[in-house]
Amino acid sequence: MNYALLKLGRALIVVWGAFTASFILLYLMPASPIELLFPPNERASIDPQAFKEMEHAYGFDRPAWQQYVDRLLAALHGDFGTSVGTGQPVIKAIGEALPNTVILAACALVLASLFALSIAWVATYLESARLRNLISSVPPLLVSFPSFLLGLIIIKVFSFQLGWFPPISGEGLRGLVLPAVALAIPVSGPIAQLLLRNFQTEYASPYVLTSYSKGTRKGKVLNTEVLRNASLPALTQGGIIVGELLAGAVITETIFSRAGIGRLTEDAVRAQDVPIVQGIVMLVAVCFVTVNFIVDVSYPLVDPRLKAVSKGVTA
């Protein structure tokens, strides 16, 4: 119990730090967020009184410390203000965009996990050192390959040349396939690297020789023993993977013209809509710490070796 409370306290500190950092970077800029909505060449033609009225309406004319306290208290109640571009509440704008991104990220995560697991399993199963090295070189390539270029290649091949899927993401399964694949491929790279390293470590363990001495075939050893022990450490990368999914969604949803958090982020940054940007920053921070908290709390339950470590932390 104390271990969980300690992790929860650290998670809350991270969320508070993300809010504070985003406030400092976004709200304490030399120019007002209202001024940033207009091109520099148009600002001189706008009535200064209109600027002041809009700043007062959004609270940007108050002292910085008061803005920080007011926005922090409002954020604790789920209120991140309203968009200076559309006038829509930030929570509502994010809530409308979030389901599409969740569906895309979930499908991409499943595909990335299967792809990464296949690479690690095949590279460990093969007897040829040359083939193992060839397959082991795939994950670094996936990590380094530009996401935007991959998306454009996928659209060119499967939409324009083969005509299998629409180039612009629409409703239904056909509109989801290409964005999910484009997002899954780069995300699968770090997962495959971790699984491949864990597979090789576990395959060299003494219990594998014991299984072979009992007449167990290599495929069964990999599926029943090595796979389970090699997959557990991958849980610790949950927060990083979620971050990569959300970051990749910005590029993927933009390339495929798919509505979601990625498109909302791009539009908000382009329009310099500060409240929307801060709301998205907080969403990413909450997702990151939530996944890490769940992993930290559940990992000792699935790996008995860490129970003693968690007890030592709370002692």
Tab-separated table of C-alpha atoms in Angstrom:
chain	number	residue	atom	x	y	z
A	1	MET	CA	0.000	0.000	0.000
A	2	ASN	CA	2.782	2.425	0.921
A	3	TYR	CA	4.593	1.491	-2.301
A	4	ALA	CA	1.514	2.427	-4.352
A	5	LEU	CA	1.081	5.701	-2.472
A	6	LEU	CA	4.734	6.566	-3.091
A	7	LYS	CA	4.339	5.967	-6.825
A	8	LEU	CA	1.087	7.939	-6.855
A	9	GLY	CA	2.789	10.875	-5.140
A	10	ARG	CA	5.564	10.875	-7.726
A	11	ALA	CA	3.005	10.732	-10.531
A	12	LEU	CA	1.155	13.765	-9.141
A	13	ILE	CA	4.435	15.698	-8.903
A	14	VAL	CA	5.162	14.939	-12.569
A	15	VAL	CA	1.692	16.149	-13.619
A	16	TRP	CA	2.085	19.324	-11.555
A	17	GLY	CA	5.530	19.883	-13.077
A	18	ALA	CA	4.113	19.474	-16.591
A	19	PHE	CA	1.387	22.019	-15.844
A	20	THR	CA	3.865	24.512	-14.400
A	21	ALA	CA	6.349	24.114	-17.261
A	22	SER	CA	3.644	24.478	-19.912
A	23	PHE	CA	2.274	27.583	-18.163
A	24	ILE	CA	5.697	29.214	-18.042
A	25	LEU	CA	6.479	28.424	-21.673
A	26	LEU	CA	3.059	29.288	-23.100
A	27	TYR	CA	1.560	32.022	-20.955
A	28	LEU	CA	4.642	34.041	-20.050
A	29	MET	CA	5.700	34.779	-23.619
A	30	PRO	CA	6.463	38.416	-24.457
A	31	ALA	CA	3.383	38.638	-26.689
A	32	SER	CA	-0.148	38.043	-25.475
A	33	PRO	CA	-1.871	34.858	-26.718
A	34	ILE	CA	-4.544	37.142	-28.189
A	35	GLU	CA	-1.959	39.029	-30.253
A	36	LEU	CA	-0.486	35.778	-31.532
A	37	LEU	CA	-3.792	34.954	-33.201
A	38	PHE	CA	-3.220	37.685	-35.789
A	39	PRO	CA	-0.374	38.082	-38.315
A	40	PRO	CA	2.069	40.874	-37.409
A	41	ASN	CA	1.038	42.956	-40.421
A	42	GLU	CA	-2.622	42.931	-39.282
A	43	ARG	CA	-2.133	43.777	-35.622
A	44	ALA	CA	-1.584	47.478	-36.246
A	45	SER	CA	-4.977	47.785	-37.938
A	46	ILE	CA	-6.898	46.313	-34.986
A	47	ASP	CA	-8.308	48.584	-32.320
A	48	PRO	CA	-6.087	48.348	-29.176
A	49	GLN	CA	-9.224	48.533	-27.038
A	50	ALA	CA	-10.476	45.347	-28.689
A	51	PHE	CA	-7.228	43.625	-27.698
A	52	LYS	CA	-7.661	44.739	-24.107
A	53	GLU	CA	-11.253	43.519	-23.971
A	54	MET	CA	-10.303	40.094	-25.308
A	55	GLU	CA	-7.364	39.822	-22.919
A	56	HIS	CA	-9.659	40.711	-20.033
A	57	ALA	CA	-12.257	38.169	-21.150
A	58	TYR	CA	-9.640	35.388	-21.160
A	59	GLY	CA	-7.856	36.655	-18.030
A	60	PHE	CA	-4.562	37.409	-19.762
A	61	ASP	CA	-4.425	40.917	-18.266
A	62	ARG	CA	-4.024	39.656	-14.695
A	63	PRO	CA	-0.640	39.229	-12.962
A	64	ALA	CA	1.241	36.069	-13.891
A	65	TRP	CA	1.009	34.547	-10.399
A	66	GLN	CA	-2.748	35.103	-10.299
A	67	GLN	CA	-3.191	33.537	-13.742
A	68	TYR	CA	-1.144	30.546	-12.587
A	69	VAL	CA	-3.144	30.023	-9.385
A	70	ASP	CA	-6.500	30.516	-11.106
A	71	ARG	CA	-5.655	28.141	-13.956
A	72	LEU	CA	-4.194	25.542	-11.606
A	73	LEU	CA	-7.335	25.564	-9.448
A	74	ALA	CA	-9.508	25.404	-12.552
A	75	ALA	CA	-7.416	22.526	-13.943
A	76	LEU	CA	-7.985	20.563	-10.738
A	77	HIS	CA	-11.691	20.703	-11.607
A	78	GLY	CA	-11.055	19.703	-15.233
A	79	ASP	CA	-11.376	23.224	-16.618
A	80	PHE	CA	-8.549	24.304	-18.926
A	81	GLY	CA	-10.340	27.350	-20.246
A	82	THR	CA	-11.637	27.986	-23.736
A	83	SER	CA	-9.958	28.084	-27.109
A	84	VAL	CA	-8.986	31.608	-28.111
A	85	GLY	CA	-9.520	30.619	-31.728
A	86	THR	CA	-12.940	28.955	-31.641
A	87	GLY	CA	-14.308	29.844	-28.202
A	88	GLN	CA	-14.940	26.142	-27.556
A	89	PRO	CA	-14.070	24.733	-24.112
A	90	VAL	CA	-10.708	22.977	-24.205
A	91	ILE	CA	-12.079	19.845	-22.541
A	92	LYS	CA	-14.849	19.591	-25.131
A	93	ALA	CA	-12.432	20.052	-28.041
A	94	ILE	CA	-10.098	17.376	-26.688
A	95	GLY	CA	-13.012	15.075	-25.836
A	96	GLU	CA	-14.283	15.206	-29.406
A	97	ALA	CA	-10.864	14.446	-30.880
A	98	LEU	CA	-9.696	11.850	-28.353
A	99	PRO	CA	-11.814	8.782	-29.370
A	100	ASN	CA	-10.389	8.698	-32.908
A	101	THR	CA	-6.832	8.885	-31.592
A	102	VAL	CA	-7.484	6.197	-28.969
A	103	ILE	CA	-8.796	3.831	-31.649
A	104	LEU	CA	-5.830	4.560	-33.906
A	105	ALA	CA	-3.289	4.197	-31.079
A	106	ALA	CA	-4.851	0.939	-29.825
A	107	CYS	CA	-4.787	-0.647	-33.284
A	108	ALA	CA	-1.247	0.572	-33.881
A	109	LEU	CA	-0.100	-0.781	-30.517
A	110	VAL	CA	-1.518	-4.241	-31.283
A	111	LEU	CA	0.140	-4.288	-34.717
A	112	ALA	CA	3.431	-2.980	-33.317
A	113	SER	CA	3.468	-5.594	-30.547
A	114	LEU	CA	2.775	-8.445	-32.973
A	115	PHE	CA	5.400	-7.191	-35.414
A	116	ALA	CA	8.023	-6.715	-32.698
A	117	LEU	CA	7.265	-10.092	-31.152
A	118	SER	CA	7.580	-11.791	-34.541
A	119	ILE	CA	10.990	-10.217	-35.143
A	120	ALA	CA	12.306	-11.252	-31.719
A	121	TRP	CA	10.886	-14.787	-31.967
A	122	VAL	CA	12.173	-15.476	-35.493
A	123	ALA	CA	15.624	-14.005	-34.765
A	124	THR	CA	15.949	-16.253	-31.720
A	125	TYR	CA	14.574	-19.364	-33.412
A	126	LEU	CA	16.781	-19.285	-36.510
A	127	GLU	CA	19.972	-21.328	-36.424
A	128	SER	CA	21.787	-19.333	-39.121
A	129	ALA	CA	23.847	-16.542	-37.586
A	130	ARG	CA	23.707	-14.590	-40.841
A	131	LEU	CA	19.895	-14.627	-40.906
A	132	ARG	CA	19.717	-13.770	-37.213
A	133	ASN	CA	21.943	-10.746	-37.741
A	134	LEU	CA	19.905	-9.700	-40.757
A	135	ILE	CA	16.621	-9.797	-38.845
A	136	SER	CA	18.208	-8.166	-35.800
A	137	SER	CA	19.153	-5.188	-37.967
A	138	VAL	CA	15.499	-4.470	-38.752
A	139	PRO	CA	14.485	-2.767	-35.422
A	140	PRO	CA	17.164	-0.007	-35.621
A	141	LEU	CA	16.043	0.666	-39.183
A	142	LEU	CA	12.431	1.036	-38.049
A	143	VAL	CA	13.443	3.466	-35.304
A	144	SER	CA	15.470	5.688	-37.627
A	145	PHE	CA	13.047	5.726	-40.568
A	146	PRO	CA	11.178	9.085	-40.798
A	147	SER	CA	7.488	8.667	-39.970
A	148	PHE	CA	6.281	11.252	-42.480
A	149	LEU	CA	8.216	9.608	-45.305
A	150	LEU	CA	6.840	6.198	-44.353
A	151	GLY	CA	3.293	7.545	-44.424
A	152	LEU	CA	3.800	9.076	-47.864
A	153	ILE	CA	5.254	5.824	-49.219
A	154	ILE	CA	2.326	3.812	-47.842
A	155	ILE	CA	-0.176	6.201	-49.431
A	156	LYS	CA	1.634	6.116	-52.784
A	157	VAL	CA	1.844	2.320	-52.923
A	158	PHE	CA	-1.419	1.125	-51.373
A	159	SER	CA	-3.689	4.018	-52.366
A	160	PHE	CA	-2.485	5.509	-55.633
A	161	GLN	CA	-0.776	2.495	-57.250
A	162	LEU	CA	-2.727	-0.486	-55.922
A	163	GLY	CA	-5.925	1.333	-54.996
A	164	TRP	CA	-6.611	-0.945	-52.028
A	165	PHE	CA	-7.316	1.777	-49.471
A	166	PRO	CA	-8.419	5.424	-49.598
A	167	PRO	CA	-5.571	7.983	-49.416
A	168	ILE	CA	-7.514	10.114	-46.945
A	169	SER	CA	-8.575	8.373	-43.766
A	170	GLY	CA	-12.349	8.028	-43.639
A	171	GLU	CA	-14.856	6.174	-41.552
A	172	GLY	CA	-14.746	2.428	-41.054
A	173	LEU	CA	-12.027	-0.200	-41.104
A	174	ARG	CA	-10.657	0.638	-44.561
A	175	GLY	CA	-9.908	4.176	-43.461
A	176	LEU	CA	-8.108	2.933	-40.347
A	177	VAL	CA	-5.769	0.336	-41.846
A	178	LEU	CA	-3.131	2.571	-43.452
A	179	PRO	CA	-2.839	5.087	-40.577
A	180	ALA	CA	-2.556	2.231	-38.067
A	181	VAL	CA	0.177	0.528	-40.077
A	182	ALA	CA	2.043	3.797	-40.611
A	183	LEU	CA	1.966	4.500	-36.871
A	184	ALA	CA	2.737	0.908	-35.831
A	185	ILE	CA	5.919	0.425	-37.859
A	186	PRO	CA	8.113	3.075	-36.155
A	187	VAL	CA	6.627	2.256	-32.729
A	188	SER	CA	7.476	-1.417	-33.182
A	189	GLY	CA	11.188	-0.585	-33.501
A	190	PRO	CA	12.025	0.089	-29.818
A	191	ILE	CA	9.680	-2.697	-28.701
A	192	ALA	CA	11.458	-5.151	-30.998
A	193	GLN	CA	14.869	-4.013	-29.766
A	194	LEU	CA	13.859	-4.633	-26.149
A	195	LEU	CA	12.192	-7.980	-26.863
A	196	LEU	CA	15.110	-9.160	-28.980
A	197	ARG	CA	17.578	-8.355	-26.214
A	198	ASN	CA	15.372	-10.054	-23.610
A	199	PHE	CA	14.830	-13.122	-25.813
A	200	GLN	CA	18.568	-13.559	-26.245
A	201	THR	CA	19.188	-13.153	-22.514
A	202	GLU	CA	16.473	-15.594	-21.494
A	203	TYR	CA	17.434	-18.110	-24.162
A	204	ALA	CA	20.905	-18.297	-22.625
A	205	SER	CA	19.451	-19.067	-19.170
A	206	PRO	CA	20.017	-22.474	-17.526
A	207	TYR	CA	16.309	-23.361	-17.491
A	208	VAL	CA	16.378	-23.522	-21.303
A	209	LEU	CA	19.010	-26.276	-21.184
A	210	THR	CA	16.893	-28.059	-18.599
A	211	SER	CA	13.903	-27.959	-20.945
A	212	TYR	CA	16.009	-29.279	-23.815
A	213	SER	CA	17.258	-32.124	-21.614
A	214	LYS	CA	13.631	-33.147	-21.127
A	215	GLY	CA	13.152	-33.421	-24.874
A	216	THR	CA	11.209	-30.182	-25.346
A	217	ARG	CA	11.422	-28.736	-28.838
A	218	LYS	CA	12.880	-25.287	-29.453
A	219	GLY	CA	9.623	-23.748	-30.610
A	220	LYS	CA	7.789	-24.892	-27.489
A	221	VAL	CA	10.583	-23.614	-25.241
A	222	LEU	CA	10.366	-20.208	-26.879
A	223	ASN	CA	6.573	-20.088	-26.678
A	224	THR	CA	6.070	-21.356	-23.138
A	225	GLU	CA	9.097	-20.196	-21.144
A	226	VAL	CA	11.278	-17.695	-22.985
A	227	LEU	CA	8.336	-15.657	-24.276
A	228	ARG	CA	6.800	-15.189	-20.827
A	229	ASN	CA	10.030	-14.180	-19.098
A	230	ALA	CA	11.225	-11.968	-21.965
A	231	SER	CA	7.918	-10.104	-22.297
A	232	LEU	CA	7.619	-8.979	-18.672
A	233	PRO	CA	10.423	-6.353	-18.811
A	234	ALA	CA	8.707	-4.816	-21.845
A	235	LEU	CA	5.953	-3.594	-19.509
A	236	THR	CA	8.391	-1.072	-18.056
A	237	GLN	CA	8.454	0.714	-21.423
A	238	GLY	CA	4.710	1.389	-21.325
A	239	GLY	CA	5.040	5.108	-20.661
A	240	ILE	CA	7.628	5.578	-23.405
A	241	ILE	CA	5.513	3.646	-25.896
A	242	VAL	CA	2.442	5.758	-25.090
A	243	GLY	CA	4.528	8.885	-25.655
A	244	GLU	CA	5.716	7.578	-29.019
A	245	LEU	CA	2.156	6.704	-30.017
A	246	LEU	CA	0.879	10.184	-29.193
A	247	ALA	CA	3.840	11.868	-30.877
A	248	GLY	CA	3.476	9.669	-33.946
A	249	ALA	CA	-0.273	10.346	-34.060
A	250	VAL	CA	0.437	14.038	-34.748
A	251	ILE	CA	2.311	13.153	-37.945
A	252	THR	CA	0.100	10.234	-38.949
A	253	GLU	CA	-3.207	12.041	-38.525
A	254	THR	CA	-1.851	15.033	-40.428
A	255	ILE	CA	-0.625	12.952	-43.378
A	256	PHE	CA	-3.834	10.925	-43.631
A	257	SER	CA	-6.138	13.893	-42.837
A	258	ARG	CA	-7.602	11.965	-39.921
A	259	ALA	CA	-9.429	13.858	-37.178
A	260	GLY	CA	-7.924	13.326	-33.728
A	261	ILE	CA	-5.567	14.696	-31.100
A	262	GLY	CA	-2.752	14.874	-33.641
A	263	ARG	CA	-4.729	17.076	-36.015
A	264	LEU	CA	-5.992	19.155	-33.092
A	265	THR	CA	-2.405	19.665	-31.909
A	266	GLU	CA	-1.226	20.697	-35.354
A	267	ASP	CA	-4.108	23.153	-35.794
A	268	ALA	CA	-3.600	24.609	-32.302
A	269	VAL	CA	0.143	25.085	-32.783
A	270	ARG	CA	-0.358	26.606	-36.209
A	271	ALA	CA	-3.009	29.000	-34.830
A	272	GLN	CA	-0.976	29.501	-31.617
A	273	ASP	CA	-4.039	28.585	-29.572
A	274	VAL	CA	-2.362	28.513	-26.145
A	275	PRO	CA	-5.195	26.997	-24.017
A	276	ILE	CA	-5.637	24.094	-26.455
A	277	VAL	CA	-1.895	23.442	-26.539
A	278	GLN	CA	-1.667	23.388	-22.746
A	279	GLY	CA	-4.681	21.086	-22.522
A	280	ILE	CA	-3.022	18.635	-24.908
A	281	VAL	CA	0.265	18.846	-22.968
A	282	MET	CA	-1.621	17.935	-19.799
A	283	LEU	CA	-3.403	15.075	-21.576
A	284	VAL	CA	-0.067	13.613	-22.670
A	285	ALA	CA	1.382	14.049	-19.166
A	286	VAL	CA	-1.609	12.359	-17.522
A	287	CYS	CA	-1.494	9.461	-19.998
A	288	PHE	CA	2.239	9.038	-19.441
A	289	VAL	CA	2.098	8.990	-15.625
A	290	THR	CA	-1.051	6.841	-15.580
A	291	VAL	CA	0.549	4.127	-17.688
A	292	ASN	CA	3.763	4.280	-15.652
A	293	PHE	CA	1.808	4.136	-12.394
A	294	ILE	CA	-0.157	1.088	-13.520
A	295	VAL	CA	3.064	-0.613	-14.654
A	296	ASP	CA	4.923	0.223	-11.425
A	297	VAL	CA	2.081	-1.064	-9.248
A	298	SER	CA	1.273	-4.185	-11.257
A	299	TYR	CA	4.808	-5.257	-12.155
A	300	PRO	CA	5.642	-6.656	-8.678
A	301	LEU	CA	2.412	-8.664	-8.879
A	302	VAL	CA	3.364	-10.387	-12.133
A	303	ASP	CA	7.058	-10.748	-11.262
A	304	PRO	CA	7.531	-12.253	-7.774
A	305	ARG	CA	11.220	-11.285	-7.821
A	306	LEU	CA	10.257	-7.630	-7.385
A	307	LYS	CA	7.936	-8.120	-4.417
A	308	ALA	CA	10.853	-8.026	-2.027
A	309	VAL	CA	12.143	-4.864	-3.726
A	310	SER	CA	8.791	-3.093	-3.365
A	311	LYS	CA	8.599	-4.123	0.285
A	312	GLY	CA	12.092	-2.755	0.833
A	313	VAL	CA	11.060	0.591	-0.651
A	314	THR	CA	8.177	0.931	1.797
A	315	ALA	CA	10.164	-0.264	4.787
